[in-house]
Coordinates of C-alpha atoms in Angstrom, one line a residue:
H4 CA 14.2 62.0 10.5
I5 CA 17.6 61.6 12.5
Y6 CA 16.3 63.2 15.9
K7 CA 13.7 60.4 16.0
A8 CA 16.2 58.1 17.1
N9 CA 16.0 59.5 20.5
P10 CA 13.4 62.8 20.6
S11 CA 14.3 62.9 24.6
V12 CA 17.8 63.9 24.0
F13 CA 18.2 65.7 20.6
Y14 CA 15.0 67.9 20.8
P15 CA 16.3 69.8 24.1
L16 CA 19.6 69.9 22.5
F17 CA 18.1 71.7 19.5
F18 CA 15.6 74.1 21.7
I19 CA 19.0 75.1 23.6
N20 CA 20.3 76.5 20.1
I21 CA 16.8 78.1 19.4
M22 CA 17.2 79.6 22.7
A23 CA 20.6 80.8 22.4
I24 CA 19.6 82.8 19.0
T25 CA 16.6 84.2 20.6
N26 CA 17.3 85.4 23.9
G27 CA 19.1 88.8 22.5
F28 CA 15.7 89.4 20.6
F29 CA 13.5 88.8 24.0
K30 CA 15.6 91.2 25.8
E31 CA 15.0 94.0 23.4
I32 CA 11.4 93.8 24.3
G33 CA 12.0 93.8 28.1
E34 CA 12.4 90.2 28.8
D35 CA 16.1 90.1 30.1
S36 CA 16.1 87.0 31.7
F37 CA 14.5 84.8 29.2
M38 CA 15.6 82.1 27.0
R39 CA 19.0 81.9 29.3
L40 CA 19.3 78.4 30.4
S41 CA 22.2 75.6 30.5
L42 CA 21.8 72.2 29.8
W43 CA 23.5 69.4 31.6
L44 CA 24.5 66.7 29.7
D45 CA 25.2 63.8 32.5
G46 CA 26.3 60.4 31.8
E47 CA 29.2 57.7 32.5
S48 CA 32.6 58.0 30.7
G49 CA 32.5 57.0 27.2
S50 CA 28.3 57.5 26.8
G51 CA 29.1 60.1 23.9
K52 CA 28.1 63.3 25.8
T53 CA 31.0 65.1 24.4
E54 CA 30.3 64.3 20.8
L55 CA 26.6 64.6 21.2
A56 CA 27.3 68.1 22.6
K57 CA 29.5 69.4 19.6
A58 CA 26.9 67.8 16.9
G59 CA 23.8 69.1 18.6
T60 CA 25.1 72.8 18.7
Y61 CA 26.2 75.1 16.1
A62 CA 28.7 77.6 15.8
F63 CA 29.3 80.6 13.0
G64 CA 32.5 82.4 12.2
D65 CA 34.9 80.3 14.2
K66 CA 37.8 80.9 12.3
E67 CA 37.3 84.4 11.5
F68 CA 36.9 85.2 15.4
C69 CA 39.5 82.4 16.8
R70 CA 36.6 81.5 19.0
K71 CA 36.3 78.5 21.0
V72 CA 33.2 76.0 20.6
L73 CA 34.3 73.9 23.5
A74 CA 36.2 74.3 27.1
S75 CA 37.6 72.1 29.5
V76 CA 36.1 72.4 33.0
T77 CA 39.5 72.3 34.3
G78 CA 40.8 75.2 32.6
K79 CA 41.7 78.8 33.3
R80 CA 38.3 80.9 34.7
K81 CA 39.3 83.7 32.2
D82 CA 39.2 81.2 29.0
I83 CA 35.8 79.9 30.2
L84 CA 33.9 83.5 30.9
T85 CA 35.7 84.9 27.5
M86 CA 33.9 81.8 25.6
L87 CA 30.8 82.8 27.2
L88 CA 31.3 86.6 26.0
Q89 CA 32.6 85.8 22.6
S90 CA 29.3 83.3 22.0
S91 CA 26.5 85.8 21.2
G92 CA 23.5 83.9 19.7
C93 CA 25.6 80.5 20.0
V94 CA 25.7 77.9 22.6
S95 CA 29.3 77.4 24.8
I96 CA 30.2 73.5 25.7
I97 CA 31.8 73.3 29.3
D98 CA 33.5 70.0 29.0
D99 CA 34.4 66.9 31.0
V100 CA 33.0 67.8 34.6
K101 CA 34.2 64.7 36.8
Q102 CA 35.2 63.9 40.3
E103 CA 38.5 65.5 41.3
D104 CA 40.8 64.1 43.8
V105 CA 42.7 67.1 44.2
R106 CA 41.1 69.8 46.7
D107 CA 42.3 72.9 44.5
R108 CA 41.2 71.5 41.5
R109 CA 38.0 70.5 42.7
N110 CA 37.1 73.9 44.0
S111 CA 38.4 75.4 40.6
V112 CA 35.9 73.0 38.8
K113 CA 33.3 73.7 40.9
N114 CA 33.6 77.7 40.4
N115 CA 34.0 77.5 36.8
V116 CA 30.6 75.4 36.8
D117 CA 29.0 78.2 39.0
D118 CA 30.2 81.0 36.8
C119 CA 28.7 79.2 33.8
L120 CA 25.3 78.7 35.0
R121 CA 25.0 82.3 36.7
S122 CA 26.4 84.3 33.9
V123 CA 24.2 82.6 31.3
F124 CA 21.2 82.6 33.6
Q125 CA 21.7 86.5 34.3
G126 CA 23.0 87.5 31.1
C127 CA 26.1 89.2 32.4
L128 CA 29.6 88.1 34.0
T129 CA 29.6 87.0 37.2
D130 CA 33.4 88.9 37.4
S131 CA 35.7 91.0 35.5
V132 CA 37.6 89.5 32.4
S133 CA 40.4 91.8 31.5
G134 CA 40.1 93.3 28.1
Y135 CA 36.4 93.5 28.2
P136 CA 34.2 96.1 29.5
N137 CA 32.6 95.3 33.2
D138 CA 29.1 95.9 31.8
K139 CA 29.4 93.4 28.9
K140 CA 26.4 91.6 28.4
I141 CA 26.0 87.6 27.5
D142 CA 23.3 86.4 24.9
C143 CA 24.4 82.6 24.5
C144 CA 23.2 79.6 26.3
A145 CA 25.5 76.7 27.5
I146 CA 26.1 73.0 27.8
I147 CA 27.7 71.3 30.4
T148 CA 28.8 67.7 29.7
G149 CA 30.3 65.6 33.1
E150 CA 30.0 62.2 34.6
Y151 CA 29.7 63.7 38.2
M152 CA 27.6 66.5 39.4
E153 CA 28.0 68.4 42.7
T154 CA 25.5 71.4 42.2
K155 CA 23.1 73.3 44.8
E156 CA 19.4 73.7 44.3
S157 CA 20.0 77.2 43.0
Q158 CA 22.3 75.9 40.5
N159 CA 20.1 73.2 39.2
A160 CA 17.2 75.8 38.7
R161 CA 19.0 77.6 36.1
M162 CA 19.3 74.6 34.1
I163 CA 17.5 71.6 32.4
Y164 CA 19.1 68.1 33.1
I165 CA 19.4 65.1 30.8
K166 CA 20.8 61.7 31.8
A167 CA 22.5 60.4 28.6
D168 CA 23.9 57.2 30.0
G169 CA 24.7 54.4 27.6
F170 CA 23.7 56.8 24.6
L171 CA 26.1 55.1 22.2
K172 CA 25.1 51.7 23.1
K173 CA 21.9 52.0 21.3
E174 CA 22.7 51.5 17.5
Q175 CA 20.3 53.8 16.4
N176 CA 21.8 56.6 18.7
A177 CA 24.8 55.9 17.4
K178 CA 23.7 56.3 13.8
A179 CA 22.0 59.4 14.3
L180 CA 25.0 60.8 15.8
R181 CA 27.0 59.8 13.2
K182 CA 24.9 61.4 10.5
L183 CA 24.9 64.7 12.3
Q184 CA 28.9 64.8 12.5
E185 CA 29.0 63.7 8.5
N186 CA 26.6 66.3 7.4
P187 CA 27.4 69.3 9.9
T188 CA 25.5 71.8 7.3
L189 CA 22.2 69.8 7.9
F190 CA 21.8 71.6 11.3
A191 CA 23.6 74.6 11.0
S192 CA 21.1 75.2 7.7
V193 CA 18.1 74.7 10.0
C194 CA 19.4 77.4 12.5
G195 CA 20.7 79.7 9.6
G196 CA 17.2 79.8 8.2
Y197 CA 15.5 80.4 11.6
I198 CA 17.5 83.2 12.3
E199 CA 16.6 84.9 9.1
F200 CA 12.9 84.1 9.9
L201 CA 13.3 85.8 13.3
L202 CA 15.3 88.8 11.4
L203 CA 12.2 89.2 9.0
G204 CA 9.5 88.8 11.8
M205 CA 11.3 91.5 14.1
E206 CA 10.8 93.8 11.0
G207 CA 7.0 93.7 11.7
K208 CA 4.5 94.8 14.3
N209 CA 2.3 91.6 14.1
F210 CA 5.0 89.2 15.1
L211 CA 6.3 91.1 18.1
Q212 CA 2.9 91.4 19.5
S213 CA 1.8 87.7 18.7
V214 CA 5.0 86.7 20.8
K215 CA 3.8 88.9 23.6
T216 CA 0.7 87.4 23.5
V217 CA 1.7 83.4 23.3
L218 CA 4.2 84.2 26.1
K219 CA 1.8 85.8 28.5
E220 CA -0.6 82.6 27.8
K221 CA 2.2 80.5 28.6
R222 CA 2.9 82.1 32.1
D223 CA -1.0 82.4 32.6
A224 CA -1.4 78.7 32.4
P225 CA -1.7 76.6 35.3
K226 CA 1.6 75.7 37.3
V227 CA 2.3 72.3 36.7
Y228 CA 5.3 71.7 39.1
Q229 CA 4.4 72.8 42.4
G230 CA 5.8 71.9 46.2
I231 CA 9.4 72.5 45.9
S232 CA 11.5 75.8 46.7
N233 CA 12.5 76.6 43.2
A234 CA 9.0 75.8 41.2
E235 CA 8.4 79.1 39.9
R236 CA 12.1 79.0 38.0
L237 CA 11.0 75.2 36.8
N238 CA 7.8 76.5 35.6
E239 CA 9.6 79.6 33.9
N240 CA 12.2 77.0 32.5
R241 CA 9.3 74.7 30.9
C242 CA 7.5 78.3 29.6
M243 CA 11.1 78.9 27.9
L244 CA 11.3 75.4 26.2
E245 CA 7.7 75.9 25.2
M246 CA 8.5 79.2 23.4
A247 CA 11.6 77.6 21.8
E248 CA 8.9 74.9 20.1
C249 CA 6.4 77.3 19.5
L250 CA 8.6 79.7 17.6
T251 CA 10.3 77.0 15.5
E252 CA 6.7 75.4 14.7
S253 CA 6.2 79.4 13.2
Y254 CA 9.3 79.0 11.3
F255 CA 8.3 75.5 10.1
H256 CA 5.0 77.0 9.2
F257 CA 7.1 79.9 7.3
L258 CA 9.1 77.1 5.2
G259 CA 5.5 75.8 3.9
M260 CA 6.3 72.5 5.9
Q261 CA 3.4 69.7 5.6
E262 CA 0.9 69.4 8.3
T263 CA 1.9 66.0 9.0
F264 CA 5.4 67.1 9.6
L265 CA 4.2 69.7 12.0
N266 CA 2.2 67.6 14.1
E267 CA 4.8 64.9 14.6
F268 CA 7.5 67.7 15.5
C269 CA 4.7 69.0 18.0
Q270 CA 4.5 65.7 19.3
Y271 CA 8.0 65.1 19.7
A272 CA 9.0 68.3 21.0
R273 CA 6.0 68.3 23.8
K274 CA 7.1 64.8 25.1
S275 CA 10.8 65.7 25.3
I276 CA 10.1 68.9 27.2
H277 CA 8.1 66.8 29.6
E278 CA 10.5 64.7 30.3
V279 CA 13.4 67.0 30.6
I280 CA 11.8 69.1 32.9
D281 CA 10.4 66.1 34.9
A282 CA 14.2 65.3 34.9
T283 CA 15.2 68.6 36.5
F284 CA 12.5 68.4 38.9
Y285 CA 13.4 65.3 40.2
L286 CA 17.1 67.0 40.3
L287 CA 15.2 69.9 42.5
G288 CA 13.9 67.6 45.1
G289 CA 10.7 67.0 43.3
G290 CA 11.2 63.2 43.7
Q291 CA 11.6 63.7 47.4
M292 CA 8.6 65.6 47.6
V293 CA 6.5 63.1 45.9
F294 CA 8.1 60.4 48.1
L295 CA 7.3 62.2 51.3
K296 CA 3.6 63.5 50.1
A297 CA 3.0 59.5 49.7
I298 CA 4.3 58.4 52.7
E299 CA 2.3 61.0 54.8
R300 CA -0.7 59.6 52.9
V301 CA 0.4 56.0 54.1
L302 CA 0.7 57.3 57.6
L303 CA -2.7 58.9 57.7
K304 CA -4.8 56.1 55.9
A305 CA -3.4 53.1 57.2
K306 CA -4.7 50.9 60.0
V307 CA -2.6 51.8 62.8
R308 CA -2.9 49.6 66.4
K309 CA -1.4 51.2 69.6
A310 CA -0.4 48.3 71.6
Y311 CA -2.0 47.6 75.1
Y312 CA -0.1 46.6 78.2
Q313 CA -1.9 43.7 79.5
T314 CA -0.3 42.1 82.5
N315 CA 0.3 38.4 82.6
F316 CA -1.3 36.9 85.7
G317 CA -0.4 33.2 85.0
R318 CA 2.1 31.1 87.1
Y319 CA 3.9 29.8 84.3
T320 CA 5.8 32.7 82.8
A321 CA 8.3 35.4 83.9
I322 CA 7.2 38.0 81.2
M323 CA 5.5 40.9 82.7
Y324 CA 3.2 41.8 79.9
Q325 CA 1.2 39.3 77.6
Q326 CA 3.4 39.3 74.6
R327 CA 0.5 38.9 71.9
Y328 CA -0.4 42.3 72.0
F329 CA 2.9 43.5 70.8
W330 CA 2.7 41.1 67.9
I331 CA 1.5 42.3 64.3
E332 CA -1.9 40.8 63.5
E333 CA -1.8 39.9 59.7
N334 CA -5.4 40.5 59.0
Y335 CA -5.7 43.9 60.7
D336 CA -2.8 45.5 61.4
D337 CA -0.8 47.8 58.9
F338 CA 1.4 49.1 61.6
I339 CA 1.7 48.3 65.3
W340 CA 2.8 51.4 67.6
I341 CA 4.6 50.3 70.8
E342 CA 4.7 53.3 73.0
D343 CA 7.4 51.8 75.2
Y344 CA 9.3 49.0 73.8
G345 CA 11.5 48.6 76.7
K346 CA 8.7 48.4 79.1
S347 CA 7.1 45.8 76.8
M348 CA 10.4 43.6 77.1
I349 CA 10.2 43.3 81.2
K350 CA 10.2 39.9 82.5
N351 CA 9.0 40.5 85.9
E352 CA 8.2 43.2 88.5
D353 CA 11.7 43.2 90.2
E354 CA 13.5 43.8 86.6
K355 CA 15.0 47.1 85.7
H356 CA 12.7 48.6 82.8
Y357 CA 15.5 48.5 80.1
D358 CA 15.3 51.8 78.4
Y359 CA 15.5 51.7 74.5
E360 CA 16.5 54.9 72.7
E361 CA 13.6 54.5 70.5
K362 CA 10.4 55.6 71.7
P363 CA 7.9 54.9 70.7
V364 CA 8.5 51.9 68.1
L365 CA 6.4 52.2 64.7
L366 CA 6.3 48.7 62.9
I367 CA 5.0 47.4 59.5
Q368 CA 5.7 44.4 57.1
K369 CA 8.3 45.2 54.5
V370 CA 5.9 43.8 51.9
Q371 CA 2.6 46.0 53.3
L372 CA 4.7 49.1 53.3
E373 CA 5.7 48.7 49.5
R374 CA 2.0 47.8 48.7
L375 CA 0.4 50.8 50.4
F376 CA 3.4 53.3 49.2
Q377 CA 2.7 52.3 45.5
K378 CA -1.0 52.5 45.9
E379 CA -0.5 56.0 47.3
V380 CA 2.0 57.0 44.4
D381 CA -1.0 55.7 41.9
I382 CA -3.5 57.6 43.5
L383 CA -1.4 60.8 43.3
L384 CA -0.7 60.0 39.9
K385 CA -4.2 60.3 39.2
E386 CA -4.8 63.6 41.2
K387 CA -1.8 66.0 40.6
A388 CA -0.8 67.2 37.4
E389 CA 2.8 67.6 38.7
I390 CA 3.1 64.1 38.9
S391 CA 4.0 62.1 35.6
S392 CA 4.2 58.5 35.3
K393 CA 7.8 58.7 34.8
I394 CA 8.5 60.6 37.9
A395 CA 6.0 58.2 39.6
E396 CA 7.9 54.9 38.4
S397 CA 11.2 56.7 39.2
V398 CA 10.2 57.2 42.8
K399 CA 8.8 53.6 43.4
N400 CA 12.1 51.9 41.9
Q401 CA 13.9 54.4 44.7
F402 CA 11.3 53.4 47.5
W403 CA 13.9 51.6 49.7
K404 CA 17.0 53.9 49.0
L405 CA 15.2 57.2 49.8
L406 CA 13.6 55.4 53.0
R407 CA 17.3 54.8 54.2
E408 CA 18.6 58.4 52.7
M409 CA 15.6 60.6 54.2
Q410 CA 16.2 58.4 57.6
I411 CA 12.8 57.3 57.8
I412 CA 13.3 53.9 58.4
Y413 CA 16.4 52.1 60.7
Q414 CA 18.8 49.7 59.4
I415 CA 21.0 47.3 60.9
P416 CA 24.5 48.2 59.9
R417 CA 26.9 45.7 57.9
K418 CA 30.6 45.8 58.0
D419 CA 31.0 45.3 54.4
S420 CA 28.6 47.8 53.1
K421 CA 27.5 51.4 54.1
L422 CA 23.8 50.4 53.3
G423 CA 22.4 47.8 56.3
R424 CA 19.7 45.6 56.1
M425 CA 16.3 47.4 56.2
T426 CA 14.4 44.7 57.9
A427 CA 14.7 41.9 60.9
E428 CA 12.2 39.0 61.5
Y429 CA 9.2 40.0 63.8
P430 CA 6.5 38.2 64.8
V431 CA 3.5 38.2 62.9
F432 CA 0.4 36.3 63.6
S433 CA -3.3 35.2 62.6
R434 CA -5.8 34.1 64.8
L435 CA -7.8 30.8 64.6
F436 CA -11.1 30.2 66.7
A437 CA -12.8 27.5 68.4
Y438 CA -16.6 27.6 69.8
S439 CA -18.2 25.9 72.4
N440 CA -21.6 24.5 72.5
T441 CA -22.8 27.9 73.8
G442 CA -21.5 29.7 71.0
L443 CA -18.7 31.4 72.8
V444 CA -14.9 31.4 72.1
S445 CA -13.6 28.5 73.9
E446 CA -10.0 28.3 72.1
V447 CA -7.7 31.0 70.4
T448 CA -5.0 29.9 68.3
F449 CA -2.2 32.1 67.4
A450 CA -0.6 31.0 64.0
I451 CA 3.0 32.9 64.1
T452 CA 5.2 33.5 61.3
Y453 CA 8.5 35.6 61.3
E454 CA 8.1 38.0 58.6
S455 CA 10.4 40.6 57.5
V456 CA 9.6 43.8 59.5
V457 CA 10.5 47.6 58.9
Q458 CA 11.0 49.9 61.9
I459 CA 10.1 53.7 61.1
N460 CA 12.0 56.5 62.6
T461 CA 8.9 58.1 65.1
E462 CA 10.9 61.2 65.4
H463 CA 10.8 62.1 61.3
E464 CA 8.7 64.7 60.1
C465 CA 6.3 62.8 58.4
V466 CA 5.2 61.0 61.4
R467 CA 4.3 64.2 63.5
E468 CA 0.8 64.1 62.7
L469 CA 0.4 60.2 63.4
A470 CA 2.6 60.8 66.4
D471 CA -0.3 63.3 67.8
R472 CA -2.9 61.0 66.6
M473 CA -1.5 58.3 68.8
N474 CA -0.7 60.7 71.7
R475 CA -4.6 61.2 71.6
T476 CA -5.4 57.5 71.2
K477 CA -6.1 55.2 74.0
A478 CA -5.0 51.6 73.5
K479 CA -7.6 48.9 73.8
K480 CA -7.8 45.3 74.4
I481 CA -8.0 43.3 71.3
H482 CA -8.2 39.6 72.3
E483 CA -11.3 37.6 73.2
K484 CA -11.9 36.3 76.1
A485 CA -11.3 32.2 76.1
E486 CA -10.4 29.5 77.9
R487 CA -7.2 28.4 76.2
W488 CA -4.7 30.1 74.3
T489 CA -2.5 28.2 72.1
I490 CA 0.6 29.4 70.3
I491 CA 1.6 27.6 67.0
D492 CA 3.9 27.7 64.1
K493 CA 2.2 28.6 61.0
R494 CA 5.3 27.7 58.7
E495 CA 5.2 24.0 60.2
L496 CA 1.8 23.7 60.0
S497 CA 1.4 24.5 56.2
E498 CA 4.5 22.3 55.4
N499 CA 3.7 19.1 57.6
D500 CA 0.2 19.6 58.4
E501 CA 1.2 19.3 62.1
E502 CA 0.8 21.5 64.9
V503 CA 4.4 22.5 66.2
R504 CA 3.5 24.4 69.5
L505 CA 5.4 27.4 70.6
N506 CA 5.4 29.5 74.0
E507 CA 5.7 33.3 74.7
H508 CA 9.2 33.1 75.8
D509 CA 10.3 31.5 72.0
V510 CA 8.4 34.7 70.4
F511 CA 9.9 37.2 73.3
D512 CA 13.4 36.3 72.1
K513 CA 12.7 36.8 68.5
R514 CA 11.3 40.3 69.5
Q515 CA 14.6 40.9 71.7
K516 CA 16.7 40.2 68.7
F517 CA 14.7 42.5 66.4
I518 CA 15.5 45.8 68.1
K519 CA 19.1 45.2 68.7
G520 CA 22.0 47.3 67.0
K521 CA 19.6 49.2 64.8
S522 CA 20.5 53.0 63.6
L523 CA 19.5 55.6 61.1
Y524 CA 21.5 55.9 57.7
R525 CA 24.4 58.0 58.0
K526 CA 26.3 59.2 54.7

């Protein structure tokens, strides 16, 4: 009943305890690295991480063995390693990881975190500790709390991750935590009972064989998380949590708990495992992997027009190429591919060709890019087992942030922020036709608006296949022959019902401003 307040946090905490108790048993049956995980409890200052870690773990015999339950990450390395050595069958807490200003202190924190993660995962110390033999084994799990995280991918693969921001702000969470603090024997008695159940099971051959059978089934099941460098480890971590759930369910069966209770427990357990592994998957780059898959699909499926360079022959214009070929057509183009933007801006044959660095240039309307991306994420959600609705939502919410950070789009730098403006105004048009008595097009009106347009980095890896396709594609004329061409301001037309005529030079100036000052995001 207490855990119902927030199964997403309480259940993984509970399973870390079950794993700490059980990993010694798995070592005895030849699974030396199984059930050896750390849980990173992330959250802002004051969110209740430390109290949650203390109330959500058990420790027997503290007074008798003078064992520390909790150690500060800024403490001595020897103290942290000693605590791990003394914590067999229990959970150690490494507390208060935050961003340190002093370099030596910062390096010390990094080393302590790394020692904890690797020692727990390997089941032995990463370094010697005076007073203990070098081959001393570690049979415990750990919880690391902190508001700042600076870990490598290989370290992240050795843990599961929970974001606990604002945990205490919700009344039901605060009440649940208070109940655990006021009744510490509730949790300890469950763990004590589980130990008794495990010891009884180890005495019989059937229990051992059934555990091996279930473990094999879990490992042989289809792999859910793929596409990242540590996918195998992540799937094994999920397997550990599922085995912890399975063993706990067997324990509750052993106690004679009712079927309704068991069904509810399994429901909450599986949901929480899915969520915590999702969060870890995202931490390992799974979010970026899903993001890139969706972006690549957008680029492969979208309508991309390669701009044609049509020379102007009129006496009344100094612009060399007809500009309408370089505008985005609202009802036809998703993207426009301009092979040489500088060439498209030449005003006459004698003018020097201004060499823009970005070659070629790929443009799309901001709203259209977002719409196409969300559509592809939804398709991936239906197709791919490794993408949960939570990951899909997270990727959608961080769409523009990821575009910047992965250097897929250009931005216009701002002095007041490291994040520049993602878009600039660019001409977007729709065509209106007038026909002669013979049925031929006599006049074409270009209704122009200036919309927020994004420039894609054509040197990014995700654009490679599209770039190859564009290199093989020949640009085509797309505009009909007509006696007259007219350009009007579409917004003025819709607001005043009167035509406000424009000329190519007006739109040319807007295109010239669009490309200036662009750069890729830099950390």
